[in-house]
Each structure stands twice: as C-alpha cells, then as structure tokens.
PDB file of C-alpha atoms in Angstrom:
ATOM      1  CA  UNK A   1      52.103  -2.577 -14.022  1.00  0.00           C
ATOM      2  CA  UNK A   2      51.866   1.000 -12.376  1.00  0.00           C
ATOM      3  CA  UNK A   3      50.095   2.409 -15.497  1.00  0.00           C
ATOM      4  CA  UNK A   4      47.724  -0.552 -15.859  1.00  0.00           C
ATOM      5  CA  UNK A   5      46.951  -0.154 -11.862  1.00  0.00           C
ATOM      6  CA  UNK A   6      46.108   3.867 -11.932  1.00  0.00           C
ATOM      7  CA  UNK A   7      44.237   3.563 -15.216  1.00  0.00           C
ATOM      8  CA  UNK A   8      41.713   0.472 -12.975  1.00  0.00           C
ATOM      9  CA  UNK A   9      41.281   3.240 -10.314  1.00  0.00           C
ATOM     10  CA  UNK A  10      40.556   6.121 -12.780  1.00  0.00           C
ATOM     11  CA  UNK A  11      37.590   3.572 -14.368  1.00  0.00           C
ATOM     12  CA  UNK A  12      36.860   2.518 -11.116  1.00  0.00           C
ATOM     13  CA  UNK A  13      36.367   6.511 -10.088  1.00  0.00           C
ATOM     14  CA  UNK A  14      34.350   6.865 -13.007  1.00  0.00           C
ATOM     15  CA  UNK A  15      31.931   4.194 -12.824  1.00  0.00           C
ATOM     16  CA  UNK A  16      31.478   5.012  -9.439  1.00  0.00           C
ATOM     17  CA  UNK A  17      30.535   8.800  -9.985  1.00  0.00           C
ATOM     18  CA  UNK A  18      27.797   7.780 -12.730  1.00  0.00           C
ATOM     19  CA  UNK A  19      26.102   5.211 -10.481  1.00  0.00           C
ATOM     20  CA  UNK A  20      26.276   7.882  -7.988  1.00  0.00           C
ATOM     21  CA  UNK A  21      24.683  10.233 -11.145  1.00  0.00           C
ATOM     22  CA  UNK A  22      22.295   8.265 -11.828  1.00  0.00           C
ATOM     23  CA  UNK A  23      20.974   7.266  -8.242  1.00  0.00           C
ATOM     24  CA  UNK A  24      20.249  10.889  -7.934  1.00  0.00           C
ATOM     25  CA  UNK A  25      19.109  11.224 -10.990  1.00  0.00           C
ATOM     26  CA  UNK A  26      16.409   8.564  -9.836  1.00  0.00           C
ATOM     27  CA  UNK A  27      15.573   9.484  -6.645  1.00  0.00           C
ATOM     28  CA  UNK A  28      14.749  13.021  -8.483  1.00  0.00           C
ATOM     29  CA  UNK A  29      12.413  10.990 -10.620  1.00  0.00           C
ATOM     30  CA  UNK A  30      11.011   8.950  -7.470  1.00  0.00           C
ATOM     31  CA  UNK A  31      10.199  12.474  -6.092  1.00  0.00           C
ATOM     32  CA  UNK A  32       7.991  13.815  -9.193  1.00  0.00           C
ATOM     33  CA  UNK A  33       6.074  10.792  -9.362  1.00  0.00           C
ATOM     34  CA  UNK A  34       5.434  10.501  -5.809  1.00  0.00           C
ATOM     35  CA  UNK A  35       3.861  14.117  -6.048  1.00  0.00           C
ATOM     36  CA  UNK A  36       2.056  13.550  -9.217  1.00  0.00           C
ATOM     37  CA  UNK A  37      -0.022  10.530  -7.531  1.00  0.00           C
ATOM     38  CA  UNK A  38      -3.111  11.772  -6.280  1.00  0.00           C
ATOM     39  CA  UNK A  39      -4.407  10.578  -2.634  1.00  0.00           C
ATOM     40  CA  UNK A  40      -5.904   7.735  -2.761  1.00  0.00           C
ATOM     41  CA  UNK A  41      -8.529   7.625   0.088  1.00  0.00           C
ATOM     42  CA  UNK A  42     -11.237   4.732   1.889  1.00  0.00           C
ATOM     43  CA  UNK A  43     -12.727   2.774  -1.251  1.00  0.00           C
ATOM     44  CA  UNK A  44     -16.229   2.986  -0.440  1.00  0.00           C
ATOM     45  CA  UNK A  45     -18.348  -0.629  -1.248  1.00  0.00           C
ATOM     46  CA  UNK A  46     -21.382  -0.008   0.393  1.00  0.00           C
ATOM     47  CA  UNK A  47     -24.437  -0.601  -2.074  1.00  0.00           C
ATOM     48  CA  UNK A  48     -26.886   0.279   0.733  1.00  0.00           C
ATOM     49  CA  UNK A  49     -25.609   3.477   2.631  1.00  0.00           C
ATOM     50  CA  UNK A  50     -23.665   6.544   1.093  1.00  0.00           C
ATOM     51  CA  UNK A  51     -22.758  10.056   2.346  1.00  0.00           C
ATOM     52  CA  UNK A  52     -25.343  12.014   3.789  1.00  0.00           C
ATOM     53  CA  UNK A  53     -27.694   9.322   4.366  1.00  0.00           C
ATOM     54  CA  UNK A  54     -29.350   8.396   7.933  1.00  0.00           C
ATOM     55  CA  UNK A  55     -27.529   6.367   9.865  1.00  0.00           C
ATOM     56  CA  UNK A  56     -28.700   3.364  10.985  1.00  0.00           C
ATOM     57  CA  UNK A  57     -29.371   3.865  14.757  1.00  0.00           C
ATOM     58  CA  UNK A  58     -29.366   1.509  17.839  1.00  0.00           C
ATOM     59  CA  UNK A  59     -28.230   0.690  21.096  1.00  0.00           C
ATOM     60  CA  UNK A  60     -25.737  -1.904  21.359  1.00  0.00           C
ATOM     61  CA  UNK A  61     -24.301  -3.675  24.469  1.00  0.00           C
ATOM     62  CA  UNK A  62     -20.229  -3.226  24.882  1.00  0.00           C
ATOM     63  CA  UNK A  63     -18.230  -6.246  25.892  1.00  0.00           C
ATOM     64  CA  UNK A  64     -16.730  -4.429  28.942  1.00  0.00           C
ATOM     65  CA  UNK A  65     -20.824  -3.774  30.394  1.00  0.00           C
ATOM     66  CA  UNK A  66     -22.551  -1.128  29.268  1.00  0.00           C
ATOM     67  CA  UNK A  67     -24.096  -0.137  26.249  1.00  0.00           C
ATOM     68  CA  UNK A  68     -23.598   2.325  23.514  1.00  0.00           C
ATOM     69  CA  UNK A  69     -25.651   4.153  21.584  1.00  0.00           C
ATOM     70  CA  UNK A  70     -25.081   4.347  17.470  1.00  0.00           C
ATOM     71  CA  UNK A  71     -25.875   6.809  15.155  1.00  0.00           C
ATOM     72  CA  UNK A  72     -28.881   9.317  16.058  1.00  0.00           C
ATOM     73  CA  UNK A  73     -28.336  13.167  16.643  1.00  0.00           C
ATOM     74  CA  UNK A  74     -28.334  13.161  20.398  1.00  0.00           C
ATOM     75  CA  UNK A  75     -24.333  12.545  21.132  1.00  0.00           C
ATOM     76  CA  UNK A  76     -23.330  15.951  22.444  1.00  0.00           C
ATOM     77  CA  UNK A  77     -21.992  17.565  18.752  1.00  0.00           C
ATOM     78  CA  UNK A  78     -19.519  14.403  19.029  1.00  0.00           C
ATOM     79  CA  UNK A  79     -18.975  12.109  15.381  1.00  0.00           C
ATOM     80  CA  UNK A  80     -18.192   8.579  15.874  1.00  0.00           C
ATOM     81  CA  UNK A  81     -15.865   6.353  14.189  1.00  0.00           C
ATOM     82  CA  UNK A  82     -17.288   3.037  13.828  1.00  0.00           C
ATOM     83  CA  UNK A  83     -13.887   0.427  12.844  1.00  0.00           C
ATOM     84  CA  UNK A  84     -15.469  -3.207  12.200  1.00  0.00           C
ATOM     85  CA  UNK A  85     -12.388  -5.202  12.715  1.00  0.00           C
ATOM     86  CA  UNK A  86     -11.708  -9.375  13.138  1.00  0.00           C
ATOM     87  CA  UNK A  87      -9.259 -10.682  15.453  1.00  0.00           C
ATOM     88  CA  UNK A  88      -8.026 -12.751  12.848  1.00  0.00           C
ATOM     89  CA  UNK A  89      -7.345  -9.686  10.584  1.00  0.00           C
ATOM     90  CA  UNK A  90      -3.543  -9.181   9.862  1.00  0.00           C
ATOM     91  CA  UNK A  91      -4.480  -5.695   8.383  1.00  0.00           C
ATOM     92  CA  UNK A  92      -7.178  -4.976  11.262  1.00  0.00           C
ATOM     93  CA  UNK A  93      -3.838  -5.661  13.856  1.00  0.00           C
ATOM     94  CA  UNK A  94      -1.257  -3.073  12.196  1.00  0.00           C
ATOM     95  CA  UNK A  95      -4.257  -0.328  12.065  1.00  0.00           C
ATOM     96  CA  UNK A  96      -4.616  -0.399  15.916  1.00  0.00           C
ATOM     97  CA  UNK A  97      -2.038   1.923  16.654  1.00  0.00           C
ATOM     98  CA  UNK A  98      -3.119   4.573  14.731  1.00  0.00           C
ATOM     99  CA  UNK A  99      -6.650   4.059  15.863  1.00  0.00           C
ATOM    100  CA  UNK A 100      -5.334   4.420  19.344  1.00  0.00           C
ATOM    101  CA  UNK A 101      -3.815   7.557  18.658  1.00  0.00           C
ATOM    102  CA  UNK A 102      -6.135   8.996  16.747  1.00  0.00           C
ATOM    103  CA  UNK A 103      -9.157   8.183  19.544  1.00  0.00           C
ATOM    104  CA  UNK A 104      -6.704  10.431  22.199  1.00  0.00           C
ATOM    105  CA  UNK A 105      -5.722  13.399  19.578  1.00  0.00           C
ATOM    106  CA  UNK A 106      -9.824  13.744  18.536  1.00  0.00           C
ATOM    107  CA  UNK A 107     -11.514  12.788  21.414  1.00  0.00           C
ATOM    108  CA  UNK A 108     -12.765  16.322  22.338  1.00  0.00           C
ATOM    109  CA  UNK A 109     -15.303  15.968  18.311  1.00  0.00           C
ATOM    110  CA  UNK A 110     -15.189  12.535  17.845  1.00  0.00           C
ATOM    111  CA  UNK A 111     -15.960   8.667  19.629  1.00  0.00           C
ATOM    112  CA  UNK A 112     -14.233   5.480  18.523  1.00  0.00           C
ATOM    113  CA  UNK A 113     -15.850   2.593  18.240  1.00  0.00           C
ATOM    114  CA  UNK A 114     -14.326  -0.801  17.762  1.00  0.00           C
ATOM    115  CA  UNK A 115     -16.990  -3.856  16.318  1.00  0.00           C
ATOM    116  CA  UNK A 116     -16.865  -7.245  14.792  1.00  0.00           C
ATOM    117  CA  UNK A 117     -18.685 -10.325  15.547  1.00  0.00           C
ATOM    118  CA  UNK A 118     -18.578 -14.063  16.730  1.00  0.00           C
ATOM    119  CA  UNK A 119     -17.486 -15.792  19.703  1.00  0.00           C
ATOM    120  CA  UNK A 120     -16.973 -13.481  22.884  1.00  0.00           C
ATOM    121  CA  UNK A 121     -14.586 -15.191  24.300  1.00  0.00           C
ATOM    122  CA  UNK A 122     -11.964 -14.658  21.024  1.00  0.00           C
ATOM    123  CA  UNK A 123     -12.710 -10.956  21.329  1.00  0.00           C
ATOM    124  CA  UNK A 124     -12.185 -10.847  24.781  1.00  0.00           C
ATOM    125  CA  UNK A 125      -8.945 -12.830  24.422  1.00  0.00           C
ATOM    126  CA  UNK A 126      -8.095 -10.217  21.906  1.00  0.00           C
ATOM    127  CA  UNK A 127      -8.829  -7.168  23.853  1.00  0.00           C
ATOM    128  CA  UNK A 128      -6.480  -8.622  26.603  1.00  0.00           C
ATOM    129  CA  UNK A 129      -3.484  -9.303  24.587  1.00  0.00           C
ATOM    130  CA  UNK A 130      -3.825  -6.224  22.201  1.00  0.00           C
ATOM    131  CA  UNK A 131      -4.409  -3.539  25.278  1.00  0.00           C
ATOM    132  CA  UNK A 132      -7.406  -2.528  23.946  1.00  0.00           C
ATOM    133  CA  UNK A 133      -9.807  -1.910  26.863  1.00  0.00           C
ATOM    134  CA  UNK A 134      -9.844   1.863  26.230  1.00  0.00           C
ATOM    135  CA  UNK A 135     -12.024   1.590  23.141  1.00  0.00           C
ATOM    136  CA  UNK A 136     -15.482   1.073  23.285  1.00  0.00           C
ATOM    137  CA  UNK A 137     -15.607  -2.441  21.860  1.00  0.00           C
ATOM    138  CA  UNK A 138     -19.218  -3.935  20.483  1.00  0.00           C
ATOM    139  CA  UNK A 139     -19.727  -7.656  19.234  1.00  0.00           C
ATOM    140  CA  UNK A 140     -22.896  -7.427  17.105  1.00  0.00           C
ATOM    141  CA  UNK A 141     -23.893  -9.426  13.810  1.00  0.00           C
ATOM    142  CA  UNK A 142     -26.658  -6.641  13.349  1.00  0.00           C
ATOM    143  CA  UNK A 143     -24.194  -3.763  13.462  1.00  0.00           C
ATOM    144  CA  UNK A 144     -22.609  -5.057  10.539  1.00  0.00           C
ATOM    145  CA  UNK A 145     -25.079  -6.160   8.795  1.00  0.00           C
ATOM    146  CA  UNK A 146     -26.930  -2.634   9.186  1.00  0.00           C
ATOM    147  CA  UNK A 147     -24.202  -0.683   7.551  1.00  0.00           C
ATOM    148  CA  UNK A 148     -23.812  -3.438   4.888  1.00  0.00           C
ATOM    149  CA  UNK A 149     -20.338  -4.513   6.093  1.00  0.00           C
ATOM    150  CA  UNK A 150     -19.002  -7.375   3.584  1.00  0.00           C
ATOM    151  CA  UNK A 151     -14.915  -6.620   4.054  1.00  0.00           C
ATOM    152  CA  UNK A 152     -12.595  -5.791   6.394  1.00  0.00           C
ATOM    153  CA  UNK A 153     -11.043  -3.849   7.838  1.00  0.00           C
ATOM    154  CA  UNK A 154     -13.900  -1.314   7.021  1.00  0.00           C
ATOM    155  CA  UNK A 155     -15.114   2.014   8.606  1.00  0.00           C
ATOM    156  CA  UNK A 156     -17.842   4.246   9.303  1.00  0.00           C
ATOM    157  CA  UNK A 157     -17.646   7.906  10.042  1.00  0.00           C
ATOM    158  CA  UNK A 158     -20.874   9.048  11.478  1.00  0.00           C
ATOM    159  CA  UNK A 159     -21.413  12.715  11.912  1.00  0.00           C
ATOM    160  CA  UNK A 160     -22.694  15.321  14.757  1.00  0.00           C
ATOM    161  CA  UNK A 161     -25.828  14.800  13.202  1.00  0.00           C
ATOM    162  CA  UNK A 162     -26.499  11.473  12.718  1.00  0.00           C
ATOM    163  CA  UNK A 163     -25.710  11.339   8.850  1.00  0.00           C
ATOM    164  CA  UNK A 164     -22.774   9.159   7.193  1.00  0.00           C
ATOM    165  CA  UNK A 165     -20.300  11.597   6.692  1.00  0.00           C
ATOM    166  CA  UNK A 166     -17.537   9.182   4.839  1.00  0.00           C
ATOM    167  CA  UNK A 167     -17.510   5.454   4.929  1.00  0.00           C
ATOM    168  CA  UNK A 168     -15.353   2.352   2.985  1.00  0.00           C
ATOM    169  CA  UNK A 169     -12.610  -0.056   3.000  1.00  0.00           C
ATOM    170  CA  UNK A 170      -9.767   0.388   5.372  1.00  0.00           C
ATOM    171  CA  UNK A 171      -5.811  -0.959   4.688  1.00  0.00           C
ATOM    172  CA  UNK A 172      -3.541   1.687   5.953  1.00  0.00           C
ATOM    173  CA  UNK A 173      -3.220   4.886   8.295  1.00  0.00           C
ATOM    174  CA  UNK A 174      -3.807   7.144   5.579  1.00  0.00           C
ATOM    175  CA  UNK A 175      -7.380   5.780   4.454  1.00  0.00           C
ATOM    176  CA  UNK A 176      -8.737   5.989   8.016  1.00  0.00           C
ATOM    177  CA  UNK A 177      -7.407   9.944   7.732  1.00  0.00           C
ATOM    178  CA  UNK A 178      -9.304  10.261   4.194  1.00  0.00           C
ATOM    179  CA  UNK A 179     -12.642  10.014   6.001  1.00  0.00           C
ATOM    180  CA  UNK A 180     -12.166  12.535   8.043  1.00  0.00           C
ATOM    181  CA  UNK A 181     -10.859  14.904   5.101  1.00  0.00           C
ATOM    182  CA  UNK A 182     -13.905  13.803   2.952  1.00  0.00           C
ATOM    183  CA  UNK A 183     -15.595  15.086   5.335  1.00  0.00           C
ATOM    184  CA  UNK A 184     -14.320  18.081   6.432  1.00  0.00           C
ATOM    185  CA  UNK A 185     -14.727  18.524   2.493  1.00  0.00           C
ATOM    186  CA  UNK A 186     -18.079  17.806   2.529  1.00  0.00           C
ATOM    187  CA  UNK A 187     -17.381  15.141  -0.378  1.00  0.00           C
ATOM    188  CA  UNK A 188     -18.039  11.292  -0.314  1.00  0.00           C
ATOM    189  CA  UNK A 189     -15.072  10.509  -0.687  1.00  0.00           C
ATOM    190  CA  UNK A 190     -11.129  11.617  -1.422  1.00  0.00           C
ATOM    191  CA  UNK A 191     -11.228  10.389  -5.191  1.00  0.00           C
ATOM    192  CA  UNK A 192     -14.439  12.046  -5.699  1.00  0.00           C
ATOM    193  CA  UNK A 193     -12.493  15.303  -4.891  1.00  0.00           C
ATOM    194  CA  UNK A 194      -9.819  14.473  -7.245  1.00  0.00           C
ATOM    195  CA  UNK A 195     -12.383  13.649  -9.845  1.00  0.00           C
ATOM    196  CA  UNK A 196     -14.026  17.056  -9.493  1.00  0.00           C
ATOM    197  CA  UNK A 197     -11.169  19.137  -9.376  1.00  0.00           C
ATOM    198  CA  UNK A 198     -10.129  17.239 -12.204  1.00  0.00           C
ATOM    199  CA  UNK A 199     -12.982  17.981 -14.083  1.00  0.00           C
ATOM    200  CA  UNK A 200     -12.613  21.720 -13.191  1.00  0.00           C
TER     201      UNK A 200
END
C-alpha cells in the first residue's frame, strides 16, 4: 500500500513537471510569433481621398456654440485628428479613452476633433453621459460625406498643411497610433511600410 502510494506521487511529480515544461515551452513559442507579426495599422477604405491629397476644407458649427474650421493651412502649424464616431458604436465607446488621452499628451502639434451625424439631441445626450465636453464635437452629414466616410469608427489625420497625412478604419488604440507613425514616416499607411521594407 506504501509502495503503490509513493510510486502515485512520483507520477504525479512527473506529470506535473512536463505540463510545467511544456507551458514554458509555449509561452516561448507565443513570444516568437508575437514578434514575427508585423504591425498592423488603420485599414484605409477611402476611394476618394489618399495621403497627400487636399483636404477637404470648411467651417463647421460645434454642438457646444462655436464653430470650427477643417482642413486648410491656416491652423497655427497644428494637425487635426478628425474621429467620426456614432453613439451607438460599441467600438467608437472603448476608443474614447485613448482619444482623451491622446488629445492632452499632443495638444501642443495636434487638435481633436470628434464628428458623426443625426439627431442632436442623441449626441448631446451622449456627450453628457460619456464626459466628453472637452473635445471639439461637430454633427455634420457633409463632413462625412466629404472625406468619403462609409464605416466606423474611422479617422482622419490632417496635417500642418492642410494635406491628408494618414486616414482609415479605426478598432483599437493601436490603429489610431498608426496614423500618426505613417505619418511621421511620411508613408500612407503602416502596411505600406511593411510592404516596402519587405520588398527591400
């Protein structure tokens, strides 16, 4: 009974030090495939705009009073960030956060803009419960229609200049940050990068 009891122990050891073995062992391959997948940044959809292109300029009217003036070279060297969002938009929700921060860390180069369209009252509603009356906040059927909006969330980065500097679909903290690499790249976008350097 004694023998039969240490030898379930000594198995019982052992099968627990090669699970343990090969946890590692996959955790180690977890790690090389996580650094063999390239970036993958905004996924650009637009058939009407692309980088480098004129932005579409006017002067639209904020929903806190005011108006705000889009695209054009005359914005004191700042870029703007134009996030078209829906208040119905689970994705549009968990990207606020990092919009927020990211509007404080770059606000000395670049503006955030916040835009949709519909009812006023929904968006207002939504400002209100969401805590967003920092951002600059435009309701405007012609603003999305201008820079051929047809998904969200989606997102324009407009340069010092007036040019598109990055643009494209939005789902997750890291493709808002690939337009701003794109374009500190000078590239359209992320996977065009990769697809260079590949070719190199």
């Amino acid at each position: 009974m004694t023998t039969a009891l240490i030898i379930s122990q000594i198995l019982s050891w052992v099968i627990i030090v090669a699970l343990a073995l090969m946890v590692l062992a996959l955790m180690r391959q977890v790690g090389v495939l996580h650094e063999r997948i390239a970036p993958a940044g905004a996924l650009s959809m637009n058939q009407n705009l692309k980088k480098g292109d004129t932005a579409p300029t006017l002067a639209a009217n904020l929903l806190g009073g005011g108006k705000v003036s889009i695209g054009g070279a005359e914005r004191n060297g700042k870029s703007q960030l134009l996030f078209f969002l829906s208040p119905d938009c689970p994705v549009c929700k968990t990207l606020l956060p990092a919009l927020g921060s990211m509007k404080k860390a770059e606000a000395k180069w670049l503006d955030v803009i916040l835009a949709s369209d519909g009812a006023e009252p929904s968006h207002r509603a939504f400002i209100k419960e969401r805590g967003l009356e920092h951002f600059d906040y435009v309701v405007s059927e012609l603003l999305g229609r201008s820079f051929g909006v047809s998904k969200l969330p989606y997102a324009v980065l407009i340069d010092e200049n007036g040019k598109i500097a990055s643009l494209g679909l939005i789902n997750s903290r890291e493709h808002l940050e690939s337009l701003f690499e794109a374009k500190e790249r000078d590239v359209a976008s992320i996977q065009d990068y990769m697809q260079s350097r590949t070719a190199s």
